[in-house]
């Protein structure tokens, strides 16, 4: 069976051992609390010798006892107070070795480092389920007595008590926030205090998440400082989306490709800040990575477009097979190639090289210049390239192949301008922000048009297939007409935005 995925949303508290738990039945109107159940949980936690997972807010454990015995990987998510959990039962992968499916999820963080046991944690847990007025489970309240032993050099045994309040199911965000707020108030009123550590493991081994990202630039930041800031932010985004892209999570491949392109854009837009002999090889590897991600993303977009176009058509089976079944197969092939690329030593070396550009860059000739000066110059040059491409469009007849290709060039120049302007956002210069806003509009409208160009070319190639039925060819013609109209509307919006 494949791994199961869920979002764990919980709040944690430190408490004195033996502190009586409050009655939580009043957290919701006409709610109730079930009978407490007790469990003995025994877990071994795995990490690198340097605790890279813990430092990146991830935990990997093998646990027995309770209702979910097996392997569990937890990592950050975009949900407030939430973590993304991936679980595998022992029936699928056994007890001994870290499952390959979970190892791949953390590969971008651990890279060539081994995963070894770093702690054992035993938890005496008492669980009380909170129900709504209809008896539906909303949350679980856990009273934990914890005994932890660090297996790292110089490690020790530690014991403590804590409470956890975890949501059950997938409540609406607003309802979830209200319930968590009420739970915090009730538990703190009962004598609990906010947890001093982000996880049991962090408390056991004394490791807290690191935060290498500079949260604010000084007023007189250098160009090198700005580049390091931006590279770190987008490197972190790339590492966040990497495991989700491997799972083909919603929008993950797209977001990972965006992070990849933004990193490369920074290296290309500020050529004199980091020495070219250090920056250029990383930029080239990022270009190749974007191509791999792009193949999977483009297939995803085309499949979605085909499904949308067919939704309003009474399409024959042979056309559905060509537009949906064949495209799904190609999308799976692209995802397989992407997963392979993300597991190669070459990709991991690129991440190491990127880390060095951030942590120990070789300064270029412009490294010590003021960030505002260099950013303004970079945005100005990108803007000039977009305007030049716009002017060149006048040389071609509207809707000719050359004219369509030049619109594509304008879109690419607008995207480059947008990324460059966004890299200057920490400087809070309104003129640069306006340039980015204008570029985003251009990129959006011409991006829609380019999608229709690509999709119409695909439809035309299918129409040339002599094995398709007449009914299929008729529907293809209708679909092409709708895509042509959509493209013309996008171009009209682009013209109005100038």
Tab-separated table of C-alpha atoms in Angstrom:
chain	number	residue	atom	x	y	z
A	1	UNK	CA	0.000	0.000	0.000
A	2	UNK	CA	1.226	3.566	-0.664
A	3	UNK	CA	1.952	5.906	2.244
A	4	UNK	CA	-0.963	7.756	3.794
A	5	UNK	CA	-0.812	11.527	4.101
A	6	UNK	CA	-2.535	13.870	6.509
A	7	UNK	CA	-2.186	17.290	8.104
A	8	UNK	CA	-1.642	17.131	11.852
A	9	UNK	CA	-2.931	20.260	13.570
A	10	UNK	CA	-2.188	20.410	17.280
A	11	UNK	CA	-1.105	22.631	20.141
A	12	UNK	CA	1.291	21.468	22.856
A	13	UNK	CA	1.719	22.478	26.494
A	14	UNK	CA	4.147	21.880	29.343
A	15	UNK	CA	2.495	20.768	32.574
A	16	UNK	CA	3.480	19.614	36.025
A	17	UNK	CA	3.234	15.817	36.419
A	18	UNK	CA	-0.134	14.869	37.853
A	19	UNK	CA	-1.858	18.157	36.987
A	20	UNK	CA	-5.596	17.379	36.742
A	21	UNK	CA	-7.018	17.738	33.259
A	22	UNK	CA	-9.961	20.124	32.804
A	23	UNK	CA	-13.379	19.137	31.503
A	24	UNK	CA	-13.244	19.907	27.770
A	25	UNK	CA	-16.840	19.014	26.932
A	26	UNK	CA	-17.754	22.700	26.925
A	27	UNK	CA	-15.406	23.636	24.092
A	28	UNK	CA	-18.319	23.377	21.664
A	29	UNK	CA	-22.015	23.970	22.223
A	30	UNK	CA	-23.710	20.835	23.582
A	31	UNK	CA	-20.424	18.977	23.153
A	32	UNK	CA	-19.176	16.002	25.118
A	33	UNK	CA	-15.970	14.265	26.118
A	34	UNK	CA	-15.495	10.530	25.747
A	35	UNK	CA	-14.094	8.089	28.251
A	36	UNK	CA	-10.296	8.339	28.602
A	37	UNK	CA	-8.221	5.574	26.978
A	38	UNK	CA	-4.639	4.740	27.884
A	39	UNK	CA	-1.805	3.594	25.615
A	40	UNK	CA	1.887	2.820	25.929
A	41	UNK	CA	3.794	4.260	22.962
A	42	UNK	CA	7.402	3.289	22.273
A	43	UNK	CA	9.261	5.127	19.525
A	44	UNK	CA	12.742	5.245	18.042
A	45	UNK	CA	13.596	8.479	16.247
A	46	UNK	CA	15.964	8.622	13.273
A	47	UNK	CA	18.040	11.537	12.069
A	48	UNK	CA	21.488	12.292	10.676
A	49	UNK	CA	24.422	12.420	13.114
A	50	UNK	CA	24.207	16.212	12.826
A	51	UNK	CA	20.411	16.204	13.383
A	52	UNK	CA	19.606	17.838	10.036
A	53	UNK	CA	15.982	16.705	10.179
A	54	UNK	CA	15.358	18.200	13.617
A	55	UNK	CA	17.019	21.437	12.573
A	56	UNK	CA	14.644	21.605	9.610
A	57	UNK	CA	11.510	20.944	11.707
A	58	UNK	CA	11.194	17.314	10.627
A	59	UNK	CA	10.849	14.132	12.670
A	60	UNK	CA	11.121	10.540	11.498
A	61	UNK	CA	10.154	7.762	13.886
A	62	UNK	CA	9.293	4.075	14.196
A	63	UNK	CA	6.573	3.662	16.814
A	64	UNK	CA	4.677	0.782	18.358
A	65	UNK	CA	1.546	0.974	20.487
A	66	UNK	CA	-1.545	3.086	20.097
A	67	UNK	CA	-3.805	3.033	17.070
A	68	UNK	CA	-1.271	4.003	14.389
A	69	UNK	CA	1.804	1.822	14.882
A	70	UNK	CA	4.307	2.161	12.059
A	71	UNK	CA	6.709	4.634	10.511
A	72	UNK	CA	5.837	8.338	10.655
A	73	UNK	CA	7.482	11.324	8.979
A	74	UNK	CA	6.360	14.786	10.048
A	75	UNK	CA	7.420	17.965	8.329
A	76	UNK	CA	6.231	21.584	8.099
A	77	UNK	CA	3.071	22.530	6.227
A	78	UNK	CA	1.403	25.768	5.200
A	79	UNK	CA	-1.529	25.106	7.574
A	80	UNK	CA	-1.342	27.207	10.777
A	81	UNK	CA	-0.230	25.031	13.729
A	82	UNK	CA	-0.115	22.119	11.275
A	83	UNK	CA	2.437	19.574	10.150
A	84	UNK	CA	2.249	17.254	7.168
A	85	UNK	CA	2.429	13.617	8.251
A	86	UNK	CA	3.289	10.640	6.057
A	87	UNK	CA	2.669	7.207	7.570
A	88	UNK	CA	3.505	3.623	6.599
A	89	UNK	CA	2.330	0.544	8.470
A	90	UNK	CA	4.690	-2.255	9.427
A	91	UNK	CA	2.767	-4.686	7.226
A	92	UNK	CA	3.973	-2.777	4.169
A	93	UNK	CA	7.595	-2.019	5.047
A	94	UNK	CA	8.657	-3.976	8.140
A	95	UNK	CA	10.253	-2.775	11.348
A	96	UNK	CA	13.988	-2.647	10.735
A	97	UNK	CA	15.121	-0.214	8.025
A	98	UNK	CA	13.896	3.288	7.262
A	99	UNK	CA	11.456	2.848	4.344
A	100	UNK	CA	12.751	4.059	1.008
A	101	UNK	CA	9.533	6.022	0.433
A	102	UNK	CA	10.230	8.095	3.551
A	103	UNK	CA	13.953	8.400	2.879
A	104	UNK	CA	13.152	9.968	-0.502
A	105	UNK	CA	10.924	12.532	1.216
A	106	UNK	CA	13.870	13.890	3.210
A	107	UNK	CA	16.609	13.363	0.628
A	108	UNK	CA	16.939	17.051	-0.221
A	109	UNK	CA	17.682	17.745	3.461
A	110	UNK	CA	19.904	14.791	4.436
A	111	UNK	CA	21.554	14.338	0.988
A	112	UNK	CA	24.454	11.907	1.470
A	113	UNK	CA	24.170	11.706	5.263
A	114	UNK	CA	23.040	8.414	6.884
A	115	UNK	CA	19.915	8.078	9.005
A	116	UNK	CA	20.678	6.627	12.426
A	117	UNK	CA	18.746	6.216	15.711
A	118	UNK	CA	19.131	9.414	17.752
A	119	UNK	CA	16.590	8.909	20.545
A	120	UNK	CA	14.125	6.504	22.102
A	121	UNK	CA	10.956	7.920	23.640
A	122	UNK	CA	8.369	6.068	25.725
A	123	UNK	CA	5.042	7.790	26.325
A	124	UNK	CA	2.283	6.831	28.755
A	125	UNK	CA	-0.649	8.464	27.019
A	126	UNK	CA	-4.213	9.065	28.128
A	127	UNK	CA	-6.517	10.115	25.292
A	128	UNK	CA	-9.884	11.829	25.649
A	129	UNK	CA	-11.933	12.499	22.526
A	130	UNK	CA	-13.953	15.714	22.241
A	131	UNK	CA	-17.261	15.407	20.346
A	132	UNK	CA	-19.713	17.929	18.967
A	133	UNK	CA	-23.452	17.952	19.658
A	134	UNK	CA	-23.990	15.193	17.070
A	135	UNK	CA	-21.322	12.899	18.511
A	136	UNK	CA	-18.801	13.614	15.765
A	137	UNK	CA	-15.193	13.540	16.968
A	138	UNK	CA	-13.550	16.959	16.707
A	139	UNK	CA	-10.297	16.579	18.596
A	140	UNK	CA	-8.192	14.379	20.833
A	141	UNK	CA	-6.773	15.604	24.128
A	142	UNK	CA	-3.617	13.704	25.131
A	143	UNK	CA	-2.078	13.649	28.608
A	144	UNK	CA	1.475	12.391	28.182
A	145	UNK	CA	4.091	11.204	30.653
A	146	UNK	CA	7.294	11.072	28.644
A	147	UNK	CA	10.592	9.276	29.214
A	148	UNK	CA	13.232	10.046	26.594
A	149	UNK	CA	16.815	8.895	26.080
A	150	UNK	CA	19.125	10.681	23.696
A	151	UNK	CA	21.373	8.271	21.752
A	152	UNK	CA	23.685	11.060	20.605
A	153	UNK	CA	27.173	11.400	22.109
A	154	UNK	CA	26.837	12.814	25.597
A	155	UNK	CA	23.096	12.215	25.598
A	156	UNK	CA	21.063	11.632	28.740
A	157	UNK	CA	17.663	10.483	29.990
A	158	UNK	CA	14.957	13.070	30.519
A	159	UNK	CA	11.388	12.835	31.866
A	160	UNK	CA	8.528	15.319	31.686
A	161	UNK	CA	4.768	15.715	31.350
A	162	UNK	CA	2.923	17.484	28.540
A	163	UNK	CA	-0.522	17.921	27.052
A	164	UNK	CA	-1.456	17.877	23.383
A	165	UNK	CA	-4.716	18.980	21.788
A	166	UNK	CA	-5.004	17.659	18.220
A	167	UNK	CA	-7.792	18.216	15.712
A	168	UNK	CA	-9.448	15.193	14.118
A	169	UNK	CA	-10.587	15.046	10.499
A	170	UNK	CA	-10.539	18.088	8.228
A	171	UNK	CA	-12.501	20.905	9.887
A	172	UNK	CA	-13.039	24.196	8.098
A	173	UNK	CA	-10.142	26.601	8.764
A	174	UNK	CA	-12.294	29.123	10.618
A	175	UNK	CA	-13.897	26.465	12.840
A	176	UNK	CA	-10.505	24.881	13.500
A	177	UNK	CA	-8.974	28.204	14.541
A	178	UNK	CA	-11.844	28.905	16.941
A	179	UNK	CA	-11.640	25.456	18.528
A	180	UNK	CA	-7.869	25.701	19.001
A	181	UNK	CA	-8.240	29.151	20.536
A	182	UNK	CA	-10.821	27.905	23.036
A	183	UNK	CA	-8.675	24.863	23.843
A	184	UNK	CA	-5.606	27.016	24.504
A	185	UNK	CA	-7.546	29.216	26.875
A	186	UNK	CA	-9.077	26.273	28.761
A	187	UNK	CA	-5.811	24.376	29.122
A	188	UNK	CA	-3.816	27.407	30.202
A	189	UNK	CA	-6.518	28.316	32.708
A	190	UNK	CA	-6.054	24.795	34.098
A	191	UNK	CA	-2.360	25.436	34.730
A	192	UNK	CA	-0.652	24.481	31.464
A	193	UNK	CA	1.947	26.689	29.795
A	194	UNK	CA	2.954	26.872	26.112
A	195	UNK	CA	5.419	24.128	25.185
A	196	UNK	CA	9.060	25.058	25.611
A	197	UNK	CA	10.067	22.802	22.718
A	198	UNK	CA	8.638	22.225	19.256
A	199	UNK	CA	8.553	18.440	19.640
A	200	UNK	CA	9.340	15.573	21.994
A	201	UNK	CA	12.438	14.784	19.951
A	202	UNK	CA	13.770	18.349	20.114
A	203	UNK	CA	13.411	18.252	23.897
A	204	UNK	CA	15.028	14.831	24.090
A	205	UNK	CA	18.156	15.701	22.121
A	206	UNK	CA	18.326	19.416	22.891
A	207	UNK	CA	18.098	20.476	19.231
A	208	UNK	CA	15.805	23.276	18.125
A	209	UNK	CA	15.101	24.241	14.506
A	210	UNK	CA	17.739	26.530	13.070
A	211	UNK	CA	16.824	29.733	11.309
A	212	UNK	CA	19.575	30.785	8.963
A	213	UNK	CA	17.366	33.192	7.005
A	214	UNK	CA	17.907	36.862	7.770
A	215	UNK	CA	14.439	38.220	8.562
A	216	UNK	CA	15.194	41.854	7.752
A	217	UNK	CA	17.948	43.577	5.824
A	218	UNK	CA	19.703	46.587	7.305
A	219	UNK	CA	18.891	49.938	5.747
A	220	UNK	CA	22.263	50.082	4.049
A	221	UNK	CA	22.419	46.465	2.943
A	222	UNK	CA	25.019	45.481	0.393
A	223	UNK	CA	24.194	43.828	-2.884
A	224	UNK	CA	25.744	40.607	-1.592
A	225	UNK	CA	23.553	40.734	1.505
A	226	UNK	CA	20.440	41.127	-0.638
A	227	UNK	CA	21.415	38.241	-2.907
A	228	UNK	CA	22.147	35.980	0.063
A	229	UNK	CA	18.782	36.901	1.590
A	230	UNK	CA	16.882	36.099	-1.595
A	231	UNK	CA	18.790	32.917	-2.365
A	232	UNK	CA	18.149	31.591	1.150
A	233	UNK	CA	14.423	32.330	0.953
A	234	UNK	CA	13.964	30.571	-2.381
A	235	UNK	CA	16.312	27.715	-1.428
A	236	UNK	CA	14.091	27.095	1.583
A	237	UNK	CA	11.004	27.180	-0.662
A	238	UNK	CA	12.609	24.685	-3.031
A	239	UNK	CA	13.391	22.308	-0.155
A	240	UNK	CA	9.850	22.694	1.184
A	241	UNK	CA	8.219	21.806	-2.133
A	242	UNK	CA	10.673	19.028	-3.058
A	243	UNK	CA	9.027	16.202	-1.064
A	244	UNK	CA	5.506	17.336	-1.991
A	245	UNK	CA	6.448	17.443	-5.674
A	246	UNK	CA	7.711	13.865	-5.427
A	247	UNK	CA	4.199	12.927	-4.263
A	248	UNK	CA	2.646	15.040	-7.046
A	249	UNK	CA	0.896	17.110	-4.392
A	250	UNK	CA	-1.435	19.883	-5.438
A	251	UNK	CA	0.490	22.654	-7.266
A	252	UNK	CA	3.790	21.340	-5.844
A	253	UNK	CA	5.637	20.775	-9.133
A	254	UNK	CA	4.660	24.267	-10.256
A	255	UNK	CA	5.812	25.879	-7.014
A	256	UNK	CA	9.092	23.973	-7.045
A	257	UNK	CA	9.745	25.089	-10.617
A	258	UNK	CA	8.961	28.693	-9.623
A	259	UNK	CA	11.459	28.494	-6.747
A	260	UNK	CA	14.055	27.024	-9.118
A	261	UNK	CA	13.527	29.774	-11.674
A	262	UNK	CA	13.639	32.509	-9.056
A	263	UNK	CA	16.983	31.295	-7.731
A	264	UNK	CA	18.387	31.213	-11.242
A	265	UNK	CA	16.912	34.637	-11.978
A	266	UNK	CA	18.724	36.127	-8.984
A	267	UNK	CA	22.039	34.665	-10.119
A	268	UNK	CA	21.458	35.974	-13.651
A	269	UNK	CA	20.064	39.398	-12.661
A	270	UNK	CA	22.973	40.256	-10.353
A	271	UNK	CA	25.956	38.931	-12.346
A	272	UNK	CA	28.624	40.951	-10.572
A	273	UNK	CA	27.599	40.207	-7.008
A	274	UNK	CA	28.801	36.606	-6.718
A	275	UNK	CA	31.892	35.535	-8.646
A	276	UNK	CA	30.775	34.040	-11.983
A	277	UNK	CA	32.940	30.939	-11.586
A	278	UNK	CA	30.825	30.055	-8.529
A	279	UNK	CA	27.404	31.273	-9.688
A	280	UNK	CA	27.366	30.140	-13.338
A	281	UNK	CA	27.561	26.354	-12.747
A	282	UNK	CA	24.699	26.508	-10.237
A	283	UNK	CA	22.630	28.628	-12.622
A	284	UNK	CA	23.126	26.066	-15.384
A	285	UNK	CA	22.095	23.177	-13.128
A	286	UNK	CA	19.004	25.133	-12.122
A	287	UNK	CA	18.138	25.644	-15.789
A	288	UNK	CA	18.258	21.894	-16.365
A	289	UNK	CA	16.226	21.223	-13.222
A	290	UNK	CA	13.564	23.700	-14.387
A	291	UNK	CA	13.323	21.802	-17.683
A	292	UNK	CA	12.703	18.505	-15.884
A	293	UNK	CA	10.101	20.078	-13.635
A	294	UNK	CA	8.646	21.923	-16.620
A	295	UNK	CA	7.948	18.720	-18.527
A	296	UNK	CA	5.845	17.384	-15.641
A	297	UNK	CA	4.159	20.740	-15.092
A	298	UNK	CA	3.334	21.284	-18.770
A	299	UNK	CA	1.750	17.833	-18.969
A	300	UNK	CA	-0.275	18.661	-15.863
A	301	UNK	CA	-1.504	21.928	-17.375
A	302	UNK	CA	-2.377	20.307	-20.703
A	303	UNK	CA	-4.267	17.500	-18.994
A	304	UNK	CA	-6.277	19.996	-16.954
A	305	UNK	CA	-7.031	22.030	-20.091
A	306	UNK	CA	-8.161	18.920	-21.967
A	307	UNK	CA	-10.435	17.879	-19.117
A	308	UNK	CA	-11.950	21.365	-19.013
A	309	UNK	CA	-12.549	21.469	-22.760
A	310	UNK	CA	-14.091	18.002	-22.847
A	311	UNK	CA	-16.390	18.706	-19.896
A	312	UNK	CA	-18.853	20.547	-22.133
A	313	UNK	CA	-18.546	18.215	-25.122
A	314	UNK	CA	-20.186	14.928	-25.967
A	315	UNK	CA	-16.859	13.452	-27.007
A	316	UNK	CA	-16.443	9.968	-28.522
A	317	UNK	CA	-14.346	7.376	-26.717
A	318	UNK	CA	-11.392	7.571	-29.114
A	319	UNK	CA	-11.003	11.304	-28.493
A	320	UNK	CA	-11.248	10.880	-24.716
A	321	UNK	CA	-8.537	8.233	-24.924
A	322	UNK	CA	-6.272	10.517	-26.960
A	323	UNK	CA	-6.780	13.647	-24.857
A	324	UNK	CA	-7.085	12.144	-21.385
A	325	UNK	CA	-5.795	8.586	-21.158
A	326	UNK	CA	-2.719	9.136	-23.321
A	327	UNK	CA	-1.960	12.452	-21.633
A	328	UNK	CA	-2.212	10.889	-18.174
A	329	UNK	CA	0.259	8.230	-19.233
A	330	UNK	CA	2.657	10.915	-20.488
A	331	UNK	CA	2.183	12.885	-17.270
A	332	UNK	CA	3.076	9.810	-15.206
A	333	UNK	CA	6.160	9.278	-17.365
A	334	UNK	CA	7.220	12.882	-16.777
A	335	UNK	CA	6.676	12.512	-13.016
A	336	UNK	CA	8.765	9.347	-13.006
A	337	UNK	CA	11.599	11.152	-14.805
A	338	UNK	CA	11.316	14.047	-12.353
A	339	UNK	CA	11.526	11.731	-9.325
A	340	UNK	CA	14.583	10.069	-10.801
A	341	UNK	CA	16.274	13.431	-11.388
A	342	UNK	CA	15.534	14.539	-7.812
A	343	UNK	CA	17.233	11.398	-6.473
A	344	UNK	CA	20.491	11.687	-8.413
A	345	UNK	CA	23.850	12.700	-6.907
A	346	UNK	CA	23.915	15.533	-9.445
A	347	UNK	CA	20.824	17.169	-7.929
A	348	UNK	CA	22.171	16.757	-4.406
A	349	UNK	CA	25.526	18.284	-5.429
A	350	UNK	CA	23.670	21.262	-6.858
A	351	UNK	CA	21.939	21.771	-3.504
A	352	UNK	CA	25.317	21.614	-1.750
A	353	UNK	CA	26.737	24.176	-4.185
A	354	UNK	CA	23.716	26.413	-3.638
A	355	UNK	CA	24.220	26.227	0.123
A	356	UNK	CA	27.816	27.361	-0.357
A	357	UNK	CA	26.678	30.327	-2.456
A	358	UNK	CA	24.479	31.369	0.460
A	359	UNK	CA	26.741	30.568	3.396
A	360	UNK	CA	30.192	31.278	1.968
A	361	UNK	CA	29.883	33.117	-1.367
A	362	UNK	CA	32.858	34.260	-3.398
A	363	UNK	CA	32.212	38.015	-3.742
A	364	UNK	CA	32.135	39.544	-7.194
A	365	UNK	CA	33.165	43.064	-8.149
A	366	UNK	CA	29.731	44.494	-7.233
A	367	UNK	CA	29.306	42.655	-3.919
A	368	UNK	CA	29.951	45.686	-1.701
A	369	UNK	CA	27.789	48.137	-3.647
A	370	UNK	CA	24.563	49.362	-2.071
A	371	UNK	CA	21.720	46.895	-2.531
A	372	UNK	CA	19.285	49.639	-3.579
A	373	UNK	CA	21.603	50.873	-6.298
A	374	UNK	CA	22.269	47.422	-7.731
A	375	UNK	CA	18.616	46.344	-7.500
A	376	UNK	CA	17.406	49.506	-9.232
A	377	UNK	CA	19.884	48.913	-12.021
A	378	UNK	CA	18.872	45.265	-12.407
A	379	UNK	CA	15.146	46.067	-12.499
A	380	UNK	CA	15.748	48.947	-14.909
A	381	UNK	CA	17.670	46.728	-17.305
A	382	UNK	CA	14.994	44.010	-17.142
A	383	UNK	CA	12.294	46.611	-17.784
A	384	UNK	CA	14.179	47.961	-20.782
A	385	UNK	CA	14.438	44.464	-22.269
A	386	UNK	CA	10.671	43.991	-21.931
A	387	UNK	CA	9.949	47.360	-23.583
A	388	UNK	CA	12.352	46.539	-26.414
A	389	UNK	CA	10.512	43.271	-27.013
A	390	UNK	CA	7.192	45.145	-27.042
A	391	UNK	CA	8.444	47.586	-29.681
A	392	UNK	CA	9.739	44.761	-31.846
A	393	UNK	CA	6.211	43.298	-31.975
A	394	UNK	CA	5.215	46.164	-34.321
A	395	UNK	CA	7.436	44.733	-37.059
A	396	UNK	CA	5.213	41.683	-37.519
A	397	UNK	CA	1.727	41.241	-38.916
A	398	UNK	CA	-0.824	40.544	-36.177
A	399	UNK	CA	-1.486	36.823	-35.652
A	400	UNK	CA	1.369	35.799	-37.941
A	401	UNK	CA	3.686	33.047	-36.588
A	402	UNK	CA	6.421	35.648	-36.019
A	403	UNK	CA	3.987	37.914	-34.143
A	404	UNK	CA	2.830	35.040	-31.935
A	405	UNK	CA	6.432	34.076	-31.205
A	406	UNK	CA	7.265	37.665	-30.277
A	407	UNK	CA	4.384	37.712	-27.787
A	408	UNK	CA	6.007	34.671	-26.220
A	409	UNK	CA	9.277	36.615	-26.010
A	410	UNK	CA	7.501	39.534	-24.330
A	411	UNK	CA	6.009	37.110	-21.807
A	412	UNK	CA	9.445	35.694	-20.987
A	413	UNK	CA	10.907	39.176	-20.591
A	414	UNK	CA	7.983	40.147	-18.331
A	415	UNK	CA	8.559	37.069	-16.195
A	416	UNK	CA	12.247	37.934	-15.854
A	417	UNK	CA	11.314	41.485	-14.864
A	418	UNK	CA	8.793	40.236	-12.316
A	419	UNK	CA	11.303	37.904	-10.675
A	420	UNK	CA	13.950	40.628	-10.573
A	421	UNK	CA	11.518	43.120	-9.067
A	422	UNK	CA	10.379	40.567	-6.490
A	423	UNK	CA	13.997	39.970	-5.495
A	424	UNK	CA	14.120	43.647	-4.490
A	425	UNK	CA	10.995	43.463	-2.297
A	426	UNK	CA	13.008	43.398	0.961
A	427	UNK	CA	14.228	46.900	0.060
A	428	UNK	CA	10.652	48.255	-0.034
A	429	UNK	CA	11.102	50.528	-3.047
A	430	UNK	CA	7.706	51.461	-4.487
A	431	UNK	CA	9.028	52.144	-7.959
A	432	UNK	CA	10.484	48.640	-8.150
A	433	UNK	CA	7.279	47.139	-6.787
A	434	UNK	CA	5.267	48.936	-9.480
A	435	UNK	CA	7.505	47.482	-12.163
A	436	UNK	CA	6.898	44.014	-10.755
A	437	UNK	CA	3.152	44.581	-10.666
A	438	UNK	CA	3.102	45.668	-14.307
A	439	UNK	CA	5.228	42.698	-15.307
A	440	UNK	CA	2.903	40.290	-13.489
A	441	UNK	CA	-0.088	41.533	-15.496
A	442	UNK	CA	1.781	41.098	-18.764
A	443	UNK	CA	2.990	37.642	-17.772
A	444	UNK	CA	-0.489	36.554	-16.694
A	445	UNK	CA	-2.325	37.606	-19.848
A	446	UNK	CA	0.335	36.399	-22.267
A	447	UNK	CA	0.753	33.222	-20.232
A	448	UNK	CA	-2.896	32.377	-20.895
A	449	UNK	CA	-2.364	33.118	-24.568
A	450	UNK	CA	0.737	30.927	-24.716
A	451	UNK	CA	-1.180	28.081	-23.098
A	452	UNK	CA	-3.758	28.275	-25.868
A	453	UNK	CA	-1.038	28.344	-28.529
A	454	UNK	CA	0.513	25.167	-27.134
A	455	UNK	CA	-2.827	23.460	-26.684
A	456	UNK	CA	-4.033	24.356	-30.168
A	457	UNK	CA	-0.843	22.913	-31.627
A	458	UNK	CA	-1.519	19.714	-29.707
A	459	UNK	CA	-5.106	19.603	-30.946
A	460	UNK	CA	-3.888	20.124	-34.516
A	461	UNK	CA	-1.460	17.217	-34.195
A	462	UNK	CA	-4.317	15.009	-33.015
A	463	UNK	CA	-6.504	16.150	-35.902
A	464	UNK	CA	-3.830	14.896	-38.302
A	465	UNK	CA	-4.276	11.372	-36.886
A	466	UNK	CA	-6.169	9.500	-39.608
A	467	UNK	CA	-7.314	6.828	-37.150
A	468	UNK	CA	-9.631	9.206	-35.267
A	469	UNK	CA	-13.351	9.051	-35.967
A	470	UNK	CA	-15.257	11.799	-37.778
A	471	UNK	CA	-17.044	12.567	-34.532
A	472	UNK	CA	-13.697	13.060	-32.821
A	473	UNK	CA	-12.473	15.405	-35.555
A	474	UNK	CA	-15.670	17.449	-35.306
A	475	UNK	CA	-15.256	17.860	-31.537
A	476	UNK	CA	-11.584	18.748	-32.011
A	477	UNK	CA	-12.646	21.550	-34.316
A	478	UNK	CA	-15.037	22.922	-31.704
A	479	UNK	CA	-12.369	22.711	-29.020
A	480	UNK	CA	-9.846	24.496	-31.221
A	481	UNK	CA	-12.329	27.315	-31.845
A	482	UNK	CA	-12.897	27.744	-28.127
A	483	UNK	CA	-9.152	27.854	-27.462
A	484	UNK	CA	-8.660	30.386	-30.240
A	485	UNK	CA	-11.333	32.609	-28.675
A	486	UNK	CA	-9.757	32.256	-25.242
A	487	UNK	CA	-6.392	33.255	-26.652
A	488	UNK	CA	-7.791	36.311	-28.399
A	489	UNK	CA	-9.465	37.438	-25.167
A	490	UNK	CA	-6.126	37.115	-23.360
A	491	UNK	CA	-4.339	39.211	-25.986
A	492	UNK	CA	-7.083	41.834	-25.760
A	493	UNK	CA	-6.570	42.055	-21.993
A	494	UNK	CA	-2.812	42.365	-22.533
A	495	UNK	CA	-3.288	45.259	-24.956
A	496	UNK	CA	-5.602	47.033	-22.522
A	497	UNK	CA	-3.042	46.668	-19.727
A	498	UNK	CA	-0.324	48.571	-21.599
